[in-house]
């Protein structure tokens, strides 16, 4: 039509596209910004946590040094800084962006492991300043005062700290569990795995402390009245599995933490008395018989709790006070409790005796000096043992005394039994009860019992060699060898010698029953003495297989008893405990067995 433009479809420009894509682009841009902000927040949190945890790692050695130096004020200041940094790391890894990021595949594994480390650090360090403050107060007041009184209130204040830490250890181990994921980078695992290992190492002792500490006030006579303790001074110069024979004793009164020595005596007071063997059960009576009721033999069994029951029964039968608890300690244990740096003890005719020489004086020199005057010798041993024990008490709970107690318990020269079941359970848990415990894999125990009246065991030197399987799996064979060397000098007092020997030439020959305890699922293939197969008495004690064989050891010679085992490789003996002799046994590892 004239005057109008051509309206055909092919004429003119194409129409513009709709603007619907602009909101989508905006949304995508916003999401990108949010993701960037999220990533930045996660990165910042990670950096903050990393820096804080690094400061924690740097300060922990400083804290350890100050604690060891007993600089409690400095330790508390360092602990406060550590706790603040650990809390900062925990807060940084607890933010919402960080927690959301832990759900991202692979990346989340790394972030989760770091968060677990921060949580564990916060759990473990948060109570440190307060705990160190309590420790400072308690030790500042003196856990043991000059008048040998234990600060029971201090013990009570320490108890909830230990209990709290026991719970925190478990929570921290759970928090660190994320680092065990295979996807976690080695660099992270290398940082966190040692922490997990350390927590595993302290978990059992802390659990033990949490079980034992609540019982301590009662043991110290602070809950339900004074306690009576019998200290049985044993003597491994005539050895028994529990430290030797009881030659002297002392009574202690423990009242509200105050410890006082009330009486001493010798085995002369106990010869006419007899313990009630039935009190420790039919198994013990079947193994050791009524002869174990005599003072010389109450320690014949392999478990100190049985010796405690028998000794308590014995002194009661002798008309002495019935003790609430019995402490077994020998001269070796006394020397360990005092420590090598302790000032010499004034031992009358022997003058000033250094601690390392205490056992030699009590287990040999006294026999030489007093000769046939047994009453004078026994009075000396009773008085000296009591004086040495009083010196231990006077030292209080010093670091040296605690280290010495640990050594004495570990070597079998100190054990404690309580007549009260709950307290005895705590003592067993603490490892100071000297009990056989449950049979377990890879462990063997060895004991010696002198079968003749003599003090020759002072000169018997034991050495052990363990040959364990080369592999820890499958079935295998193994062996344990015990060599007993008799180094007795050419001349010894008559009382020391083998009084039962028919010939004078045999008076210096030691005679022993060698006892071995192994788990009953360990196969016993053979027992030999100096390479010759011998018969052995095989019984059961406390669930363990008990194997006994008797040997004689002439002066200047040695005898070797060897046990050959078979069975599951991980069950065969790899470690050995005992015997509790005057000279500590040496233990070596032989060639592994196929």
PDB file of C-alpha atoms in Angstrom, residues 148-376:
ATOM      1  CA  UNK A 148      54.727 -37.773 108.995  1.00  0.00           C
ATOM      2  CA  UNK A 149      51.099 -36.808 108.477  1.00  0.00           C
ATOM      3  CA  UNK A 150      49.646 -37.134 105.005  1.00  0.00           C
ATOM      4  CA  UNK A 151      47.511 -34.199 103.878  1.00  0.00           C
ATOM      5  CA  UNK A 152      44.266 -36.116 103.379  1.00  0.00           C
ATOM      6  CA  UNK A 153      42.333 -32.985 102.382  1.00  0.00           C
ATOM      7  CA  UNK A 154      44.942 -32.407  99.685  1.00  0.00           C
ATOM      8  CA  UNK A 155      44.392 -35.924  98.369  1.00  0.00           C
ATOM      9  CA  UNK A 156      40.648 -35.281  98.312  1.00  0.00           C
ATOM     10  CA  UNK A 157      41.158 -32.058  96.322  1.00  0.00           C
ATOM     11  CA  UNK A 158      43.277 -33.887  93.761  1.00  0.00           C
ATOM     12  CA  UNK A 159      40.750 -36.686  93.273  1.00  0.00           C
ATOM     13  CA  UNK A 160      38.122 -34.806  91.183  1.00  0.00           C
ATOM     14  CA  UNK A 161      40.886 -33.413  88.950  1.00  0.00           C
ATOM     15  CA  UNK A 162      42.071 -36.913  88.124  1.00  0.00           C
ATOM     16  CA  UNK A 163      38.498 -38.154  87.651  1.00  0.00           C
ATOM     17  CA  UNK A 164      37.715 -35.251  85.316  1.00  0.00           C
ATOM     18  CA  UNK A 165      40.829 -35.901  83.257  1.00  0.00           C
ATOM     19  CA  UNK A 166      39.953 -39.558  82.892  1.00  0.00           C
ATOM     20  CA  UNK A 167      36.682 -38.543  81.193  1.00  0.00           C
ATOM     21  CA  UNK A 168      38.425 -35.891  79.080  1.00  0.00           C
ATOM     22  CA  UNK A 169      41.009 -38.384  77.834  1.00  0.00           C
ATOM     23  CA  UNK A 170      38.251 -40.578  76.438  1.00  0.00           C
ATOM     24  CA  UNK A 171      36.535 -37.583  74.801  1.00  0.00           C
ATOM     25  CA  UNK A 172      39.827 -36.426  73.277  1.00  0.00           C
ATOM     26  CA  UNK A 173      40.545 -39.900  71.893  1.00  0.00           C
ATOM     27  CA  UNK A 174      37.103 -39.908  70.321  1.00  0.00           C
ATOM     28  CA  UNK A 175      37.714 -36.460  68.794  1.00  0.00           C
ATOM     29  CA  UNK A 176      40.984 -37.641  67.267  1.00  0.00           C
ATOM     30  CA  UNK A 177      39.364 -40.709  65.752  1.00  0.00           C
ATOM     31  CA  UNK A 178      38.723 -38.783  62.514  1.00  0.00           C
ATOM     32  CA  UNK A 179      42.461 -38.628  61.822  1.00  0.00           C
ATOM     33  CA  UNK A 180      42.473 -42.395  61.392  1.00  0.00           C
ATOM     34  CA  UNK A 181      40.557 -42.117  58.083  1.00  0.00           C
ATOM     35  CA  UNK A 182      42.727 -43.362  55.193  1.00  0.00           C
ATOM     36  CA  UNK A 183      41.929 -40.235  53.167  1.00  0.00           C
ATOM     37  CA  UNK A 184      43.636 -37.960  55.707  1.00  0.00           C
ATOM     38  CA  UNK A 185      46.912 -36.602  54.368  1.00  0.00           C
ATOM     39  CA  UNK A 186      50.128 -37.998  55.900  1.00  0.00           C
ATOM     40  CA  UNK A 187      51.214 -34.528  57.007  1.00  0.00           C
ATOM     41  CA  UNK A 188      48.145 -34.333  59.243  1.00  0.00           C
ATOM     42  CA  UNK A 189      48.396 -37.887  60.503  1.00  0.00           C
ATOM     43  CA  UNK A 190      52.053 -37.309  61.402  1.00  0.00           C
ATOM     44  CA  UNK A 191      50.948 -34.473  63.681  1.00  0.00           C
ATOM     45  CA  UNK A 192      47.927 -36.174  65.238  1.00  0.00           C
ATOM     46  CA  UNK A 193      48.982 -39.832  65.523  1.00  0.00           C
ATOM     47  CA  UNK A 194      51.629 -39.131  68.221  1.00  0.00           C
ATOM     48  CA  UNK A 195      48.972 -37.330  70.265  1.00  0.00           C
ATOM     49  CA  UNK A 196      46.689 -40.356  70.013  1.00  0.00           C
ATOM     50  CA  UNK A 197      49.578 -42.625  71.037  1.00  0.00           C
ATOM     51  CA  UNK A 198      50.329 -40.431  74.057  1.00  0.00           C
ATOM     52  CA  UNK A 199      46.687 -40.489  75.114  1.00  0.00           C
ATOM     53  CA  UNK A 200      46.668 -44.265  74.785  1.00  0.00           C
ATOM     54  CA  UNK A 201      49.795 -44.434  76.955  1.00  0.00           C
ATOM     55  CA  UNK A 202      48.374 -42.314  79.793  1.00  0.00           C
ATOM     56  CA  UNK A 203      44.832 -43.647  79.629  1.00  0.00           C
ATOM     57  CA  UNK A 204      45.462 -46.793  81.703  1.00  0.00           C
ATOM     58  CA  UNK A 205      47.535 -45.079  84.444  1.00  0.00           C
ATOM     59  CA  UNK A 206      44.981 -42.286  84.674  1.00  0.00           C
ATOM     60  CA  UNK A 207      42.166 -44.811  84.940  1.00  0.00           C
ATOM     61  CA  UNK A 208      44.091 -46.538  87.710  1.00  0.00           C
ATOM     62  CA  UNK A 209      44.651 -43.263  89.548  1.00  0.00           C
ATOM     63  CA  UNK A 210      40.947 -42.445  89.284  1.00  0.00           C
ATOM     64  CA  UNK A 211      40.132 -45.804  90.880  1.00  0.00           C
ATOM     65  CA  UNK A 212      42.795 -45.624  93.583  1.00  0.00           C
ATOM     66  CA  UNK A 213      42.654 -42.010  94.812  1.00  0.00           C
ATOM     67  CA  UNK A 214      39.096 -42.238  96.230  1.00  0.00           C
ATOM     68  CA  UNK A 215      40.290 -45.127  98.429  1.00  0.00           C
ATOM     69  CA  UNK A 216      43.349 -43.316  99.778  1.00  0.00           C
ATOM     70  CA  UNK A 217      41.609 -41.359 102.591  1.00  0.00           C
ATOM     71  CA  UNK A 218      40.203 -44.612 103.981  1.00  0.00           C
ATOM     72  CA  UNK A 219      43.602 -46.305 103.688  1.00  0.00           C
ATOM     73  CA  UNK A 220      45.013 -43.373 105.659  1.00  0.00           C
ATOM     74  CA  UNK A 221      42.480 -43.812 108.454  1.00  0.00           C
ATOM     75  CA  UNK A 222      40.582 -40.638 107.632  1.00  0.00           C
ATOM     76  CA  UNK A 223      37.121 -42.011 106.809  1.00  0.00           C
ATOM     77  CA  UNK A 224      36.153 -44.640 109.347  1.00  0.00           C
ATOM     78  CA  UNK A 225      38.793 -44.563 112.054  1.00  0.00           C
ATOM     79  CA  UNK A 226      42.443 -45.387 112.506  1.00  0.00           C
ATOM     80  CA  UNK A 227      44.008 -48.265 110.578  1.00  0.00           C
ATOM     81  CA  UNK A 228      46.503 -50.825 111.808  1.00  0.00           C
ATOM     82  CA  UNK A 229      49.239 -51.789 109.358  1.00  0.00           C
ATOM     83  CA  UNK A 230      51.577 -54.737 109.794  1.00  0.00           C
ATOM     84  CA  UNK A 231      54.906 -54.323 108.017  1.00  0.00           C
ATOM     85  CA  UNK A 232      56.331 -57.787 107.366  1.00  0.00           C
ATOM     86  CA  UNK A 233      60.077 -57.525 106.772  1.00  0.00           C
ATOM     87  CA  UNK A 234      60.904 -60.362 104.415  1.00  0.00           C
ATOM     88  CA  UNK A 235      64.271 -61.804 103.454  1.00  0.00           C
ATOM     89  CA  UNK A 236      65.138 -63.099  99.951  1.00  0.00           C
ATOM     90  CA  UNK A 237      68.346 -64.637 101.357  1.00  0.00           C
ATOM     91  CA  UNK A 238      65.981 -67.581 101.844  1.00  0.00           C
ATOM     92  CA  UNK A 239      63.752 -66.876  98.912  1.00  0.00           C
ATOM     93  CA  UNK A 240      60.044 -67.493  98.451  1.00  0.00           C
ATOM     94  CA  UNK A 241      58.016 -66.299  95.420  1.00  0.00           C
ATOM     95  CA  UNK A 242      56.699 -63.424  97.560  1.00  0.00           C
ATOM     96  CA  UNK A 243      60.039 -61.890  98.605  1.00  0.00           C
ATOM     97  CA  UNK A 244      61.335 -64.564 100.995  1.00  0.00           C
ATOM     98  CA  UNK A 245      60.668 -65.496 104.596  1.00  0.00           C
ATOM     99  CA  UNK A 246      59.185 -63.179 107.236  1.00  0.00           C
ATOM    100  CA  UNK A 247      61.999 -62.526 109.723  1.00  0.00           C
ATOM    101  CA  UNK A 248      60.770 -59.424 111.570  1.00  0.00           C
ATOM    102  CA  UNK A 249      57.727 -57.193 111.757  1.00  0.00           C
ATOM    103  CA  UNK A 250      56.527 -53.750 112.794  1.00  0.00           C
ATOM    104  CA  UNK A 251      53.119 -52.278 113.526  1.00  0.00           C
ATOM    105  CA  UNK A 252      52.021 -48.890 112.234  1.00  0.00           C
ATOM    106  CA  UNK A 253      49.037 -46.836 113.295  1.00  0.00           C
ATOM    107  CA  UNK A 254      47.572 -44.630 110.578  1.00  0.00           C
ATOM    108  CA  UNK A 255      45.015 -42.171 111.961  1.00  0.00           C
ATOM    109  CA  UNK A 256      43.682 -39.293 109.883  1.00  0.00           C
ATOM    110  CA  UNK A 257      46.809 -39.451 107.750  1.00  0.00           C
ATOM    111  CA  UNK A 258      49.183 -39.449 110.708  1.00  0.00           C
ATOM    112  CA  UNK A 259      51.599 -42.413 110.575  1.00  0.00           C
ATOM    113  CA  UNK A 260      53.303 -43.692 113.710  1.00  0.00           C
ATOM    114  CA  UNK A 261      55.370 -46.783 114.519  1.00  0.00           C
ATOM    115  CA  UNK A 262      53.823 -48.560 117.518  1.00  0.00           C
ATOM    116  CA  UNK A 263      55.658 -51.881 117.919  1.00  0.00           C
ATOM    117  CA  UNK A 264      58.370 -54.134 116.469  1.00  0.00           C
ATOM    118  CA  UNK A 265      59.197 -57.814 116.851  1.00  0.00           C
ATOM    119  CA  UNK A 266      60.909 -60.828 115.317  1.00  0.00           C
ATOM    120  CA  UNK A 267      59.763 -64.194 114.008  1.00  0.00           C
ATOM    121  CA  UNK A 268      60.539 -65.602 117.477  1.00  0.00           C
ATOM    122  CA  UNK A 269      57.098 -64.268 118.440  1.00  0.00           C
ATOM    123  CA  UNK A 270      55.453 -66.297 115.685  1.00  0.00           C
ATOM    124  CA  UNK A 271      57.042 -69.742 115.845  1.00  0.00           C
ATOM    125  CA  UNK A 272      54.318 -71.293 117.986  1.00  0.00           C
ATOM    126  CA  UNK A 273      51.476 -69.796 115.956  1.00  0.00           C
ATOM    127  CA  UNK A 274      49.833 -71.292 112.877  1.00  0.00           C
ATOM    128  CA  UNK A 275      47.903 -69.493 110.139  1.00  0.00           C
ATOM    129  CA  UNK A 276      44.569 -70.768 108.877  1.00  0.00           C
ATOM    130  CA  UNK A 277      45.471 -72.156 105.451  1.00  0.00           C
ATOM    131  CA  UNK A 278      41.807 -72.776 104.621  1.00  0.00           C
ATOM    132  CA  UNK A 279      41.315 -68.984 104.586  1.00  0.00           C
ATOM    133  CA  UNK A 280      43.013 -68.807 101.194  1.00  0.00           C
ATOM    134  CA  UNK A 281      41.084 -71.666  99.615  1.00  0.00           C
ATOM    135  CA  UNK A 282      41.345 -75.308  98.702  1.00  0.00           C
ATOM    136  CA  UNK A 283      43.641 -74.734  95.717  1.00  0.00           C
ATOM    137  CA  UNK A 284      46.333 -73.133  97.858  1.00  0.00           C
ATOM    138  CA  UNK A 285      46.067 -75.835 100.530  1.00  0.00           C
ATOM    139  CA  UNK A 286      46.371 -78.554  97.871  1.00  0.00           C
ATOM    140  CA  UNK A 287      49.458 -76.923  96.346  1.00  0.00           C
ATOM    141  CA  UNK A 288      51.374 -75.917  99.466  1.00  0.00           C
ATOM    142  CA  UNK A 289      49.834 -77.897 102.333  1.00  0.00           C
ATOM    143  CA  UNK A 290      49.606 -77.156 106.025  1.00  0.00           C
ATOM    144  CA  UNK A 291      53.325 -76.361 106.145  1.00  0.00           C
ATOM    145  CA  UNK A 292      52.414 -72.978 104.654  1.00  0.00           C
ATOM    146  CA  UNK A 293      50.772 -72.127 107.982  1.00  0.00           C
ATOM    147  CA  UNK A 294      54.214 -71.678 109.587  1.00  0.00           C
ATOM    148  CA  UNK A 295      55.905 -68.283 109.666  1.00  0.00           C
ATOM    149  CA  UNK A 296      58.738 -69.484 107.420  1.00  0.00           C
ATOM    150  CA  UNK A 297      56.324 -70.493 104.688  1.00  0.00           C
ATOM    151  CA  UNK A 298      53.424 -68.035 104.577  1.00  0.00           C
ATOM    152  CA  UNK A 299      54.942 -66.525 101.425  1.00  0.00           C
ATOM    153  CA  UNK A 300      55.278 -69.829  99.528  1.00  0.00           C
ATOM    154  CA  UNK A 301      52.525 -69.115  97.007  1.00  0.00           C
ATOM    155  CA  UNK A 302      52.882 -66.952  93.946  1.00  0.00           C
ATOM    156  CA  UNK A 303      50.432 -64.239  95.014  1.00  0.00           C
ATOM    157  CA  UNK A 304      50.980 -61.664  97.755  1.00  0.00           C
ATOM    158  CA  UNK A 305      47.298 -61.409  98.658  1.00  0.00           C
ATOM    159  CA  UNK A 306      47.393 -65.030  99.868  1.00  0.00           C
ATOM    160  CA  UNK A 307      50.532 -64.221 101.846  1.00  0.00           C
ATOM    161  CA  UNK A 308      48.689 -61.232 103.320  1.00  0.00           C
ATOM    162  CA  UNK A 309      45.745 -63.371 104.447  1.00  0.00           C
ATOM    163  CA  UNK A 310      48.077 -65.960 105.989  1.00  0.00           C
ATOM    164  CA  UNK A 311      50.306 -63.398 107.714  1.00  0.00           C
ATOM    165  CA  UNK A 312      47.298 -61.614 109.201  1.00  0.00           C
ATOM    166  CA  UNK A 313      45.946 -64.952 110.419  1.00  0.00           C
ATOM    167  CA  UNK A 314      49.376 -65.893 111.822  1.00  0.00           C
ATOM    168  CA  UNK A 315      49.894 -62.767 113.927  1.00  0.00           C
ATOM    169  CA  UNK A 316      46.322 -63.008 115.202  1.00  0.00           C
ATOM    170  CA  UNK A 317      46.975 -66.611 116.283  1.00  0.00           C
ATOM    171  CA  UNK A 318      50.128 -65.372 118.018  1.00  0.00           C
ATOM    172  CA  UNK A 319      48.046 -62.961 120.117  1.00  0.00           C
ATOM    173  CA  UNK A 320      49.138 -59.846 118.220  1.00  0.00           C
ATOM    174  CA  UNK A 321      46.702 -57.240 116.850  1.00  0.00           C
ATOM    175  CA  UNK A 322      44.865 -58.226 113.673  1.00  0.00           C
ATOM    176  CA  UNK A 323      46.032 -55.800 110.974  1.00  0.00           C
ATOM    177  CA  UNK A 324      43.791 -54.001 108.514  1.00  0.00           C
ATOM    178  CA  UNK A 325      46.565 -54.264 105.931  1.00  0.00           C
ATOM    179  CA  UNK A 326      49.938 -55.941 105.489  1.00  0.00           C
ATOM    180  CA  UNK A 327      52.975 -54.406 103.787  1.00  0.00           C
ATOM    181  CA  UNK A 328      55.649 -56.816 102.558  1.00  0.00           C
ATOM    182  CA  UNK A 329      59.091 -55.289 102.056  1.00  0.00           C
ATOM    183  CA  UNK A 330      62.606 -56.734 102.058  1.00  0.00           C
ATOM    184  CA  UNK A 331      66.046 -55.099 102.414  1.00  0.00           C
ATOM    185  CA  UNK A 332      66.320 -54.630  98.658  1.00  0.00           C
ATOM    186  CA  UNK A 333      62.946 -52.854  98.657  1.00  0.00           C
ATOM    187  CA  UNK A 334      63.947 -50.665 101.604  1.00  0.00           C
ATOM    188  CA  UNK A 335      67.081 -49.586  99.769  1.00  0.00           C
ATOM    189  CA  UNK A 336      65.035 -48.828  96.658  1.00  0.00           C
ATOM    190  CA  UNK A 337      62.529 -46.786  98.677  1.00  0.00           C
ATOM    191  CA  UNK A 338      65.314 -44.711 100.221  1.00  0.00           C
ATOM    192  CA  UNK A 339      67.211 -44.241  96.967  1.00  0.00           C
ATOM    193  CA  UNK A 340      70.950 -44.176  96.342  1.00  0.00           C
ATOM    194  CA  UNK A 341      71.252 -40.488  97.267  1.00  0.00           C
ATOM    195  CA  UNK A 342      69.766 -40.945 100.743  1.00  0.00           C
ATOM    196  CA  UNK A 343      72.127 -40.105 103.630  1.00  0.00           C
ATOM    197  CA  UNK A 344      73.766 -43.181 105.216  1.00  0.00           C
ATOM    198  CA  UNK A 345      71.874 -44.932 108.017  1.00  0.00           C
ATOM    199  CA  UNK A 346      73.442 -45.408 111.442  1.00  0.00           C
ATOM    200  CA  UNK A 347      73.307 -49.184 111.939  1.00  0.00           C
ATOM    201  CA  UNK A 348      75.006 -49.564 115.291  1.00  0.00           C
ATOM    202  CA  UNK A 349      77.959 -51.967 115.063  1.00  0.00           C
ATOM    203  CA  UNK A 350      78.130 -51.433 111.300  1.00  0.00           C
ATOM    204  CA  UNK A 351      78.403 -47.666 111.568  1.00  0.00           C
ATOM    205  CA  UNK A 352      77.069 -45.397 108.827  1.00  0.00           C
ATOM    206  CA  UNK A 353      75.808 -47.642 106.027  1.00  0.00           C
ATOM    207  CA  UNK A 354      75.137 -46.232 102.558  1.00  0.00           C
ATOM    208  CA  UNK A 355      71.783 -47.163 101.073  1.00  0.00           C
ATOM    209  CA  UNK A 356      73.255 -49.353  98.299  1.00  0.00           C
ATOM    210  CA  UNK A 357      74.995 -51.444 101.021  1.00  0.00           C
ATOM    211  CA  UNK A 358      71.881 -51.900 103.173  1.00  0.00           C
ATOM    212  CA  UNK A 359      70.853 -55.252 101.665  1.00  0.00           C
ATOM    213  CA  UNK A 360      74.360 -56.711 102.033  1.00  0.00           C
ATOM    214  CA  UNK A 361      74.520 -55.739 105.717  1.00  0.00           C
ATOM    215  CA  UNK A 362      71.072 -57.120 106.527  1.00  0.00           C
ATOM    216  CA  UNK A 363      71.336 -60.300 104.453  1.00  0.00           C
ATOM    217  CA  UNK A 364      74.938 -61.308 105.060  1.00  0.00           C
ATOM    218  CA  UNK A 365      77.114 -59.131 107.299  1.00  0.00           C
ATOM    219  CA  UNK A 366      74.639 -59.458 110.191  1.00  0.00           C
ATOM    220  CA  UNK A 367      75.019 -63.254 110.075  1.00  0.00           C
ATOM    221  CA  UNK A 368      78.814 -62.945 110.150  1.00  0.00           C
ATOM    222  CA  UNK A 369      78.857 -60.404 112.979  1.00  0.00           C
ATOM    223  CA  UNK A 370      76.341 -62.040 115.302  1.00  0.00           C
ATOM    224  CA  UNK A 371      77.298 -65.657 114.576  1.00  0.00           C
ATOM    225  CA  UNK A 372      75.302 -68.032 116.757  1.00  0.00           C
ATOM    226  CA  UNK A 373      73.695 -65.281 118.828  1.00  0.00           C
ATOM    227  CA  UNK A 374      70.418 -65.472 116.935  1.00  0.00           C
ATOM    228  CA  UNK A 375      68.402 -63.423 119.409  1.00  0.00           C
ATOM    229  CA  UNK A 376      70.817 -60.496 119.121  1.00  0.00           C
TER     230      UNK A 376
END
